[in-house]
Short mmCIF file of C-alpha atoms and ligand atoms in Angstrom, two decimals:
data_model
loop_
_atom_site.label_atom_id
_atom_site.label_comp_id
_atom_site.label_asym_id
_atom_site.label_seq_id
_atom_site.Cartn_x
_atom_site.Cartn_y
_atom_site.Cartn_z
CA UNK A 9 -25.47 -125.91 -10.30
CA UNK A 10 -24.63 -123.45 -13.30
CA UNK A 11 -27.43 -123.44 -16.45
CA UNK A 12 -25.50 -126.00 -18.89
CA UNK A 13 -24.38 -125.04 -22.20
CA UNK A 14 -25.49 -128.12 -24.54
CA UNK A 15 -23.98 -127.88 -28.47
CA UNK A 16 -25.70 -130.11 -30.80
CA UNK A 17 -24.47 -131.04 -33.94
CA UNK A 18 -26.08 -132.53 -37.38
CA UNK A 19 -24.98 -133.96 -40.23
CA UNK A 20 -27.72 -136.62 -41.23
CA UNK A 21 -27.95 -135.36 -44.62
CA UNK A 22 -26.62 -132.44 -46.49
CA UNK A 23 -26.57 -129.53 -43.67
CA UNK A 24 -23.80 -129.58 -41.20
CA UNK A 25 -25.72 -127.73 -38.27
CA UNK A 26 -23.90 -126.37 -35.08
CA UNK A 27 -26.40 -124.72 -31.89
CA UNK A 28 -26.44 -123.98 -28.79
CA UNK A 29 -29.11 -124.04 -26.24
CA UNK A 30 -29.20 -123.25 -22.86
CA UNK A 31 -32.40 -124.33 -20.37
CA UNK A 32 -34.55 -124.19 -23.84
CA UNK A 33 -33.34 -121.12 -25.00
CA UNK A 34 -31.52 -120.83 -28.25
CA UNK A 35 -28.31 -118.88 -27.91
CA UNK A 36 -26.76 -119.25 -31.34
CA UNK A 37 -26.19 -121.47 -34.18
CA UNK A 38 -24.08 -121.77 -37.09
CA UNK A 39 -25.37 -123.64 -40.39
CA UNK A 40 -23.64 -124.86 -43.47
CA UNK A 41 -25.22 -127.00 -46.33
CA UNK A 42 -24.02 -128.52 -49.60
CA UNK A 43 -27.37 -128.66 -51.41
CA UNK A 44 -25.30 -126.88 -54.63
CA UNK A 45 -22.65 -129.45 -55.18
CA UNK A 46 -25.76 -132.13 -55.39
CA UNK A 47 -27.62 -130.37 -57.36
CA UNK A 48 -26.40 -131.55 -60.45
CA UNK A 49 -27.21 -134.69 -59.47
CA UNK A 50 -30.66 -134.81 -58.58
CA UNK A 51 -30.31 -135.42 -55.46
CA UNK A 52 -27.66 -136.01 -51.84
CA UNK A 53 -24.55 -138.08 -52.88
CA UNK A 54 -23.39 -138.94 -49.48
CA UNK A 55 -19.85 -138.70 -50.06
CA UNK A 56 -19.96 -135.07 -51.19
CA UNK A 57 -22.40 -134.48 -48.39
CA UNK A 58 -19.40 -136.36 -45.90
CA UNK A 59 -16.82 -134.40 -47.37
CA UNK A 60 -18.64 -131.32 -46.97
CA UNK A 61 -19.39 -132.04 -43.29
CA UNK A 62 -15.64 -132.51 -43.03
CA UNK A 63 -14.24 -129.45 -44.17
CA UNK A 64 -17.52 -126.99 -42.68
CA UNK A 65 -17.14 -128.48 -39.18
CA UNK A 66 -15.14 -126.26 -37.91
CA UNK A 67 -15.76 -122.74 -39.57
CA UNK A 68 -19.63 -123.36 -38.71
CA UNK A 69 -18.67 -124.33 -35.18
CA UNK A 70 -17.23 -121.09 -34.85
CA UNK A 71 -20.06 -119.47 -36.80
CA UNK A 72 -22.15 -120.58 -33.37
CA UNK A 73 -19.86 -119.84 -31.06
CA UNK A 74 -19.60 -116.45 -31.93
CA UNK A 75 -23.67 -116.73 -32.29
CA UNK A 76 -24.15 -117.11 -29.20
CA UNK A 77 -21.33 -115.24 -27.78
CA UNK A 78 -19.59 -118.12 -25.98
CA UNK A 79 -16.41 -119.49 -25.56
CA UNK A 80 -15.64 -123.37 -26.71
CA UNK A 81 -14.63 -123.57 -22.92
CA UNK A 82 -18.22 -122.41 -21.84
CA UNK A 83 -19.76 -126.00 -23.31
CA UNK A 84 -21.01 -127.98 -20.64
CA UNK A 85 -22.34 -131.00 -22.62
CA UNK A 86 -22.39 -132.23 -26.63
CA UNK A 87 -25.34 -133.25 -28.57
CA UNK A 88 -25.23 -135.38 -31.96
CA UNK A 89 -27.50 -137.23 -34.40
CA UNK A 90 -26.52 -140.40 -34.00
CA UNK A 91 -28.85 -141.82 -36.93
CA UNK A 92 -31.29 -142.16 -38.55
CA UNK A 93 -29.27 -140.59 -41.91
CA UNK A 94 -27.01 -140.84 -44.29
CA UNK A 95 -24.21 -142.89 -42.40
CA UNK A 96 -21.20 -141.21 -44.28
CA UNK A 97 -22.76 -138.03 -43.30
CA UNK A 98 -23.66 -139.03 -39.61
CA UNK A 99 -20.18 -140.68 -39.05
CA UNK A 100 -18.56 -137.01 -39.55
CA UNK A 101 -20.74 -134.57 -37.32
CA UNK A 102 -20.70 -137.51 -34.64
CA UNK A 103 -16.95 -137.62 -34.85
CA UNK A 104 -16.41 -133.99 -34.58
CA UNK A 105 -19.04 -134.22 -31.77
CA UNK A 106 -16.41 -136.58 -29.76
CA UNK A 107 -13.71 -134.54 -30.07
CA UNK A 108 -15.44 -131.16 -28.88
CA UNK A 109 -16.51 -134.01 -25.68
CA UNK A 110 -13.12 -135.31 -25.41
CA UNK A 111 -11.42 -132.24 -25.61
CA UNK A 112 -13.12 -130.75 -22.82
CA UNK A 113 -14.13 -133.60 -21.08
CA UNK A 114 -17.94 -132.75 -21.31
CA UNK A 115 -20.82 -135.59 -21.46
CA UNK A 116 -21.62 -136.51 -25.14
CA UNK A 117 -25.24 -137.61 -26.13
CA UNK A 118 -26.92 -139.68 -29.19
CA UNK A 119 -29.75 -138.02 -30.78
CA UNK A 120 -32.07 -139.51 -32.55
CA UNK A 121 -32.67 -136.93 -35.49
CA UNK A 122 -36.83 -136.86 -35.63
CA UNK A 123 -36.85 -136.15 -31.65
CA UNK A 124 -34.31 -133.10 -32.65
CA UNK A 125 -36.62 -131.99 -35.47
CA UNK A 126 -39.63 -132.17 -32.67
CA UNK A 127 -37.64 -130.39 -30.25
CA UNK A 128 -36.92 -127.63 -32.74
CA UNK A 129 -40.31 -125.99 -31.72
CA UNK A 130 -39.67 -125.90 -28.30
CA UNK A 131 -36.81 -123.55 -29.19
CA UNK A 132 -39.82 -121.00 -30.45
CA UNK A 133 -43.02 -122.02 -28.66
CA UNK A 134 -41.85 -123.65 -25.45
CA UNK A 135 -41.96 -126.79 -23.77
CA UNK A 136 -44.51 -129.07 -25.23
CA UNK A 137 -47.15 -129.71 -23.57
CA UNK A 138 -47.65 -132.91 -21.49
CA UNK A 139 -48.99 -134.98 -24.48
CA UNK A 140 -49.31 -134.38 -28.58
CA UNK A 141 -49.44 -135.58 -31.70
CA UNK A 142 -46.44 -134.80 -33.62
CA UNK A 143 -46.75 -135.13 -37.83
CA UNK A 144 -42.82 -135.40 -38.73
CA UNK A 145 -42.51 -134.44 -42.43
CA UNK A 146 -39.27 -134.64 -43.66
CA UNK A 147 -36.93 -135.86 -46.71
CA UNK A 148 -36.90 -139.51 -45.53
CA UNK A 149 -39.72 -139.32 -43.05
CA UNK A 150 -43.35 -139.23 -43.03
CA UNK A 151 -45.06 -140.40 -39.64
CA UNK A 152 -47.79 -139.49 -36.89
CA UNK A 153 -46.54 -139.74 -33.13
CA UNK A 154 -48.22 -139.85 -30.23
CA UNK A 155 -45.94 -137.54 -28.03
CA UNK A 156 -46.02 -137.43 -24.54
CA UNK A 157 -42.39 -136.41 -22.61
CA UNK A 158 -40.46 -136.36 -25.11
CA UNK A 159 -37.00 -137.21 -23.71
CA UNK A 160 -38.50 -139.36 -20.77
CA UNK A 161 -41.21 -141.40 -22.31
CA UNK A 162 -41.58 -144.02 -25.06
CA UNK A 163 -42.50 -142.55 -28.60
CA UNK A 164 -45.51 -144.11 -29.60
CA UNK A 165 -45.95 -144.53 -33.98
CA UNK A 166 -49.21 -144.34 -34.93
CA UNK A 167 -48.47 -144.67 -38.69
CA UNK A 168 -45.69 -144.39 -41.09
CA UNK A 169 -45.69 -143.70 -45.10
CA UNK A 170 -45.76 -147.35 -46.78
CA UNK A 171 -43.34 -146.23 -49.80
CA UNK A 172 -42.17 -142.26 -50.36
CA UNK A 173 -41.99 -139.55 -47.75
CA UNK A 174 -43.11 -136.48 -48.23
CA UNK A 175 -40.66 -134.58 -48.95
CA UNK A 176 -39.24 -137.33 -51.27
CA UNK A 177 -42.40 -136.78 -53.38
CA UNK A 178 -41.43 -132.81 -53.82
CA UNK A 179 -38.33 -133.37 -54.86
CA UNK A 180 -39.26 -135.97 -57.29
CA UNK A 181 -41.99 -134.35 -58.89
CA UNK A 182 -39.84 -131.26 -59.05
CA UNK A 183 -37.77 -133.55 -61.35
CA UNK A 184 -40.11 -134.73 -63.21
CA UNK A 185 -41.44 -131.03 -63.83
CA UNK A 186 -37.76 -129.95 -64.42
CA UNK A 187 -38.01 -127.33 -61.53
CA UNK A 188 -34.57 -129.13 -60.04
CA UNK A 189 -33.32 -129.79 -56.66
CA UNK A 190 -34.08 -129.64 -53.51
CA UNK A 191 -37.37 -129.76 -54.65
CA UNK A 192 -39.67 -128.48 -52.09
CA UNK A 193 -38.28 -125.49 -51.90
CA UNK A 194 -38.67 -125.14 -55.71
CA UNK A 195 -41.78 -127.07 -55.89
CA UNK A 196 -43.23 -124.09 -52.92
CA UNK A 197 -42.45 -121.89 -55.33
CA UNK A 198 -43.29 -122.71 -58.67
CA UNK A 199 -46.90 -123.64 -56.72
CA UNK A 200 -47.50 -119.87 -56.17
CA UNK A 201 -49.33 -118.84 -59.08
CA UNK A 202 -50.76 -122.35 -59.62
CA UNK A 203 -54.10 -123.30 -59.59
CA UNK A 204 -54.74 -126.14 -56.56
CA UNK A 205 -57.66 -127.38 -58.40
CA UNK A 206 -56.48 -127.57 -61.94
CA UNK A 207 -55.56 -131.41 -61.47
CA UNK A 208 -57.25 -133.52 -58.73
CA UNK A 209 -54.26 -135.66 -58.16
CA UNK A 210 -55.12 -138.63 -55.89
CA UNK A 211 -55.03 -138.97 -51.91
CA UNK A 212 -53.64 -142.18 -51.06
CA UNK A 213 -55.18 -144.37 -48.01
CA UNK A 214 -58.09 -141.88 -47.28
CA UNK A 215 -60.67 -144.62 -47.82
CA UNK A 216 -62.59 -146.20 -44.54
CA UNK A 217 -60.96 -149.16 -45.05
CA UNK A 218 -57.50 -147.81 -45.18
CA UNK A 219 -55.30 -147.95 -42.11
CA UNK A 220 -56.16 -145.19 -40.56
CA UNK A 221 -52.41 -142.49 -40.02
CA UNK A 222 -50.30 -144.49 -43.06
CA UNK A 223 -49.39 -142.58 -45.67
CA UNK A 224 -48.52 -144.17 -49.44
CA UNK A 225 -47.28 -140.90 -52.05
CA UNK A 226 -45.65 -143.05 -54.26
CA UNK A 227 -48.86 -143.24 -56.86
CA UNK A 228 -49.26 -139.65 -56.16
CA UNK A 229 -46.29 -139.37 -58.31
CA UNK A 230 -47.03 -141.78 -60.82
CA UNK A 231 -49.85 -140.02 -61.35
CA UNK A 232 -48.16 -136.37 -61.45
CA UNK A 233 -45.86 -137.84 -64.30
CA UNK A 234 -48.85 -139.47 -66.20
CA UNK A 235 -50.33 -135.89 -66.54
CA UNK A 236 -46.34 -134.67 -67.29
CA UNK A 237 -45.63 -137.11 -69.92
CA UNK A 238 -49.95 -136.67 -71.68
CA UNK A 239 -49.04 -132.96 -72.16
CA UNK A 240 -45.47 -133.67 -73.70
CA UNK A 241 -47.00 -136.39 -76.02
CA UNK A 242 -49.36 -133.81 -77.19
CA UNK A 243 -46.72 -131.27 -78.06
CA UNK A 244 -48.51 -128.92 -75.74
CA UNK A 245 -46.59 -127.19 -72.80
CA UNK A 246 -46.85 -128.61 -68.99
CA UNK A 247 -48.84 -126.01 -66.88
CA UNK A 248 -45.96 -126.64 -64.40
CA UNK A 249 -47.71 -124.01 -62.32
CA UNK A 250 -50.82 -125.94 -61.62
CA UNK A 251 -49.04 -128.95 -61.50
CA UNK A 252 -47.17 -127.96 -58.94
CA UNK A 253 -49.86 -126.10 -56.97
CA UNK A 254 -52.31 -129.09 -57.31
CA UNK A 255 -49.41 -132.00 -56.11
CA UNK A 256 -49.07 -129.82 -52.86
CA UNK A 257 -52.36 -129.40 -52.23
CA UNK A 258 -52.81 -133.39 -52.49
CA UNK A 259 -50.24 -134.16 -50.49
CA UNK A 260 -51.58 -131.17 -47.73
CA UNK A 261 -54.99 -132.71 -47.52
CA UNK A 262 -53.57 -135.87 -46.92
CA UNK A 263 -51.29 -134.80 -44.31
CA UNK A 264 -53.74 -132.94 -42.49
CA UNK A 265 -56.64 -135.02 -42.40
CA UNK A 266 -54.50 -138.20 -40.99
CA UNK A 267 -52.85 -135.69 -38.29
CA UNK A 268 -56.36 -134.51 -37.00
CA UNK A 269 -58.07 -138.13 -37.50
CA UNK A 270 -55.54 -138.76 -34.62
CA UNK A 271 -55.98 -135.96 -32.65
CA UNK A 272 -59.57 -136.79 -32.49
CA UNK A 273 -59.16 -140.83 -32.00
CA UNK A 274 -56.21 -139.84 -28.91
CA UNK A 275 -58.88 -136.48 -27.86
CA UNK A 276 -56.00 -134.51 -27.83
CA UNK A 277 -55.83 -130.88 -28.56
CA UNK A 278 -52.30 -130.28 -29.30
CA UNK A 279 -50.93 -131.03 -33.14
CA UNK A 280 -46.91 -130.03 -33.99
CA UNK A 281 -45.97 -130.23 -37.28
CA UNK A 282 -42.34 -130.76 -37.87
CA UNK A 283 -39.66 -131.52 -40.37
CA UNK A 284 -38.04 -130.05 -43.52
CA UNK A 285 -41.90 -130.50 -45.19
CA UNK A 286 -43.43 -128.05 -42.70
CA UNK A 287 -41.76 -124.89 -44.18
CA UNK A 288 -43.96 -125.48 -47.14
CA UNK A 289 -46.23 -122.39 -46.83
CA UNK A 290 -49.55 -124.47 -48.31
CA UNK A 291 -49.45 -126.93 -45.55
CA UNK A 292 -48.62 -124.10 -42.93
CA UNK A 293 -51.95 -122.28 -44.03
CA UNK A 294 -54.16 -125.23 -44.52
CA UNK A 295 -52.98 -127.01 -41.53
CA UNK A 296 -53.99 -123.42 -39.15
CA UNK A 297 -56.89 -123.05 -40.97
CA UNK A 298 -58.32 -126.50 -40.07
CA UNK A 299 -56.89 -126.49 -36.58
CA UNK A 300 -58.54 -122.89 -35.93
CA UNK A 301 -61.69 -124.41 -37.01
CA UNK A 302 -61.73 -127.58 -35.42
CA UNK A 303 -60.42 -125.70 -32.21
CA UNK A 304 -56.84 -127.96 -31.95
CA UNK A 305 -53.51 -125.80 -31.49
CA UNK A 306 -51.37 -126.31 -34.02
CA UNK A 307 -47.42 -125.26 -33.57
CA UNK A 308 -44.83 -125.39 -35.95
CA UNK A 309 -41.54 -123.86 -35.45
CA UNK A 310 -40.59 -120.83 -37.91
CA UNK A 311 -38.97 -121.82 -41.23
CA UNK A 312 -35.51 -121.48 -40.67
CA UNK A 313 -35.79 -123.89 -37.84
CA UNK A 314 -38.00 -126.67 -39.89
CA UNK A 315 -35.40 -127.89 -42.24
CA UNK A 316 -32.21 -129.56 -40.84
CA UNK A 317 -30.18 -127.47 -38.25
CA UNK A 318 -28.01 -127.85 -35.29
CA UNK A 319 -30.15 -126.52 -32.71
CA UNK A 320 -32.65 -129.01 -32.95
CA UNK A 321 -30.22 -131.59 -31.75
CA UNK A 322 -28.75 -129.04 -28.70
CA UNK A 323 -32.39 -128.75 -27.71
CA UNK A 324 -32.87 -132.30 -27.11
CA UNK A 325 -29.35 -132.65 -25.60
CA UNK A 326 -31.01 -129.64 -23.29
CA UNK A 327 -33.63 -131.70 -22.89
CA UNK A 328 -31.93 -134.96 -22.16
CA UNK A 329 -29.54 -133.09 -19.61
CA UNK A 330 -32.22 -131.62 -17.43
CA UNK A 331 -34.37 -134.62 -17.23
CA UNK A 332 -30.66 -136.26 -15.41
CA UNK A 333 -30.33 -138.88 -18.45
CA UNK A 334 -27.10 -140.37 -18.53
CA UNK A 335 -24.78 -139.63 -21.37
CA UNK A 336 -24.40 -142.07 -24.35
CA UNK A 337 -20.79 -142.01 -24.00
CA UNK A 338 -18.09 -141.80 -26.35
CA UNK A 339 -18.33 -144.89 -27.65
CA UNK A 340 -21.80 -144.62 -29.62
CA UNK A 341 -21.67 -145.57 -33.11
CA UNK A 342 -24.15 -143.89 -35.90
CA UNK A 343 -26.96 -145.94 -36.71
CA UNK A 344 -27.98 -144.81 -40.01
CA UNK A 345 -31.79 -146.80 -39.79
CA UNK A 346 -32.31 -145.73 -36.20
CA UNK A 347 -36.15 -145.88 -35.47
CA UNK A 348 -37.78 -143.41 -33.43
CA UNK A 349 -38.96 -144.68 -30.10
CA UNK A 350 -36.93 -142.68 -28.10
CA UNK A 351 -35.24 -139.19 -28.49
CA UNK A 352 -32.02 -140.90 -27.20
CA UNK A 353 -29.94 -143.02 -28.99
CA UNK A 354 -28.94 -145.93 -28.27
CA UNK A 355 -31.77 -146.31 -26.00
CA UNK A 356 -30.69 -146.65 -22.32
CA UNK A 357 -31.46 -150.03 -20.95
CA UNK A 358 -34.63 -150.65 -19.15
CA UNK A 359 -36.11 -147.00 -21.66
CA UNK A 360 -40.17 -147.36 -21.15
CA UNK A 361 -40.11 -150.98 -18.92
O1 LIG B 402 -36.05 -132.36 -42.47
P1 LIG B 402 -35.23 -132.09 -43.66
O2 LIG B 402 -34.48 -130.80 -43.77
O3 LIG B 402 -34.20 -133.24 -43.91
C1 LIG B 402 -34.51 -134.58 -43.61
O4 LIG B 402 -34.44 -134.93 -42.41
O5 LIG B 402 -34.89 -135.27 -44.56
O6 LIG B 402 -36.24 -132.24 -44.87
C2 LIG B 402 -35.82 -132.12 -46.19
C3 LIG B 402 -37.04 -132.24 -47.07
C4 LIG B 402 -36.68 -132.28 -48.54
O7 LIG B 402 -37.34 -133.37 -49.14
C5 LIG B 402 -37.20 -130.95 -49.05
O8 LIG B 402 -37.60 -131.01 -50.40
C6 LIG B 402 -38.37 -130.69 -48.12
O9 LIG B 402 -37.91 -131.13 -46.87
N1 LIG B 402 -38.70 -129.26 -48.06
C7 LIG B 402 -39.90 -128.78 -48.46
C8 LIG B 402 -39.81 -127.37 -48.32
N2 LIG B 402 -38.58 -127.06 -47.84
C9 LIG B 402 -37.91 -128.24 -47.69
N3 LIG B 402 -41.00 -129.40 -48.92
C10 LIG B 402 -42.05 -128.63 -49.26
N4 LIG B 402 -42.04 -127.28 -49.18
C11 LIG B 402 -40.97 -126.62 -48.71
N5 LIG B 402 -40.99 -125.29 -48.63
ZN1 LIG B 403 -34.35 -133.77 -40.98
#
């Protein structure tokens, strides 16, 4: 049998992401994203972010092809999210994924779009190894996994954030410090020259009798604007700066601490830190620097590969080929509140019995 030739495709949110992988290597991808026509608004307004999806489909499909120096023809199966998302957004990348499948008569596969953004380090460090815990920290997500295969076997939550995720707290408090959107991005960078320990902003649900992985960052905010709106009362200006340096370095500890409390409770040595959230440098230094000391391996894929992309999704379509799943089919619908318990989507019947 010839290597297959798996495109994914994304669209969950405001990136429309074409990639191709081949046996876990990363030929090519092509990327598109609207984030400047929501800017103005503060945030994703899902019908810009479909229409934008619509009319980059094809230009950034070709963007990959050329990538990875293959011919549409060359495609041997097509990857999509399927959910979770925004389902305006989902609906489009899922519908150009069916016609690339029907047009060439290819398999088509549902992806669930947290198993893509897990796969996405594969495409850098390898396969992962036989079990992990995986800290997903996106714009909608915040959770702790207990990984084992991750296209065969169930996907195990340990804990979830109660209220925000994390990356819904940087762009909010990037509002509410006026340094705009997408905010963790801006957030990152207004944080440089910030001083971590000017404010000691709370951390949520560290206390014993806390559950032990959940995550709450909505009273992180409230408390971020508190110290916003004391400073603007006084007339004074806001040490956005330190602000911003001492939010991420809340919501780092936080993050950090939960991820290796379950490494220890599972004894696991493996911790992959995933999603939009782990390009943030602060969490990429504090997260090696207690991993190298408590001995754990910590992987996170590089940047470019952190926030939404298409290769993510052909990686688990990669993934989900080789292990002999069988296709979703062309008659899967988006599922814009898909949870993750599989990397699949829908979940085949009889998935972990
Ligand atoms: O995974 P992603 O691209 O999309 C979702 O699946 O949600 O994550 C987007 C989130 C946004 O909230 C964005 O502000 C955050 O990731 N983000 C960051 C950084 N880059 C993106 N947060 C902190 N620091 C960054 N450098
Ligand atoms: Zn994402």
């Amino acid at each position: 049998m010839t290597a297959p030739v798996v495109l994914g495709v994304e669209s969950s949110c405001d990136e429309t992401g074409f990639g191709i992988v081949s046996e876990g290597v990363l030929l090519g991808q092509g990327l598109a994203s609207s984030a400047s026509q929501h800017a103005e608004f503060g945030g994703v307004v899902p019908e810009i972010a479909a229409r934008a999806h619509l009319e980059a489909a094809v230009p950034t499909l070709r963007i990959a092809l050329a990538d990875a120096g293959v011919e549409l023809g060359d495609i041997t199966h097509v990857a999509a999210t399927s959910g979770p998302g925004l389902a305006t957004a989902v609906h489009v990348g899922l519908a150009a994924a069916k016609a690339v499948a029907w047009s060439l008569d290819v398999p088509l596969y549902g992806v669930h779009h947290l198993a893509g953004h897990a796969a996405a380090d594969t495409l850098e460090h390898g396969p992962l190894p036989d079990e992990s815990i995986v800290l997903i920290v996106s714009g909608g997500h915040t959770s702790i996994l207990h990984v084992r295969d991750l296209v065969r076997d169930p996907i195990e939550h340990l804990g979830d954030t109660v209220d925000d995720a994390a990356g819904e707290a940087f762009d909010k408090v990037a509002r509410l410090v006026g340094l705009g959107y997408p905010g963790g991005p801006a957030i990152s960078r207004g944080a440089v020259e910030g001083d971590p320990t000017a404010f000691s902003f709370p951390r949520a649900m560290l206390r014993a009798q806390d559950a032990r992985y959940a995550f709450s960052f909505s009273g992180l905010k409230t408390s971020v604007a508190r110290t916003v709106e004391t400073f603007e009362r006084r007339g004074e200006a806001v040490p956005v700066a330190d602000v911003a340096a001492s939010f991420e370095q809340a919501v780092v500890d936080v993050l950090v601490t939960k991820a290796l409390r379950a490494i220890g409770d599972r004894g696991l040595s493996t911790l992959v830190i995933v999603g939009g959230v782990a390009a943030n440098a602060r969490l990429r230094a504090v997260a090696q620097e207690r991993c190298d000391a408590a001995g754990i391996a910590l992987r996170i894929p590089p940047m470019r590969l952190c926030t939404d992309n298409g290769a993510m999704i052909a990686a688990v379509g990669d993934l989900l080929v080789r292990s002999g799943a069988s296709p979703s089919g062309l008659a899967i619908a988006a599922d814009s509140s898909a949870v993750l318990h599989g990397a699949q989507l829908p979940l085949p019947a009889g998935f972990g019995a």
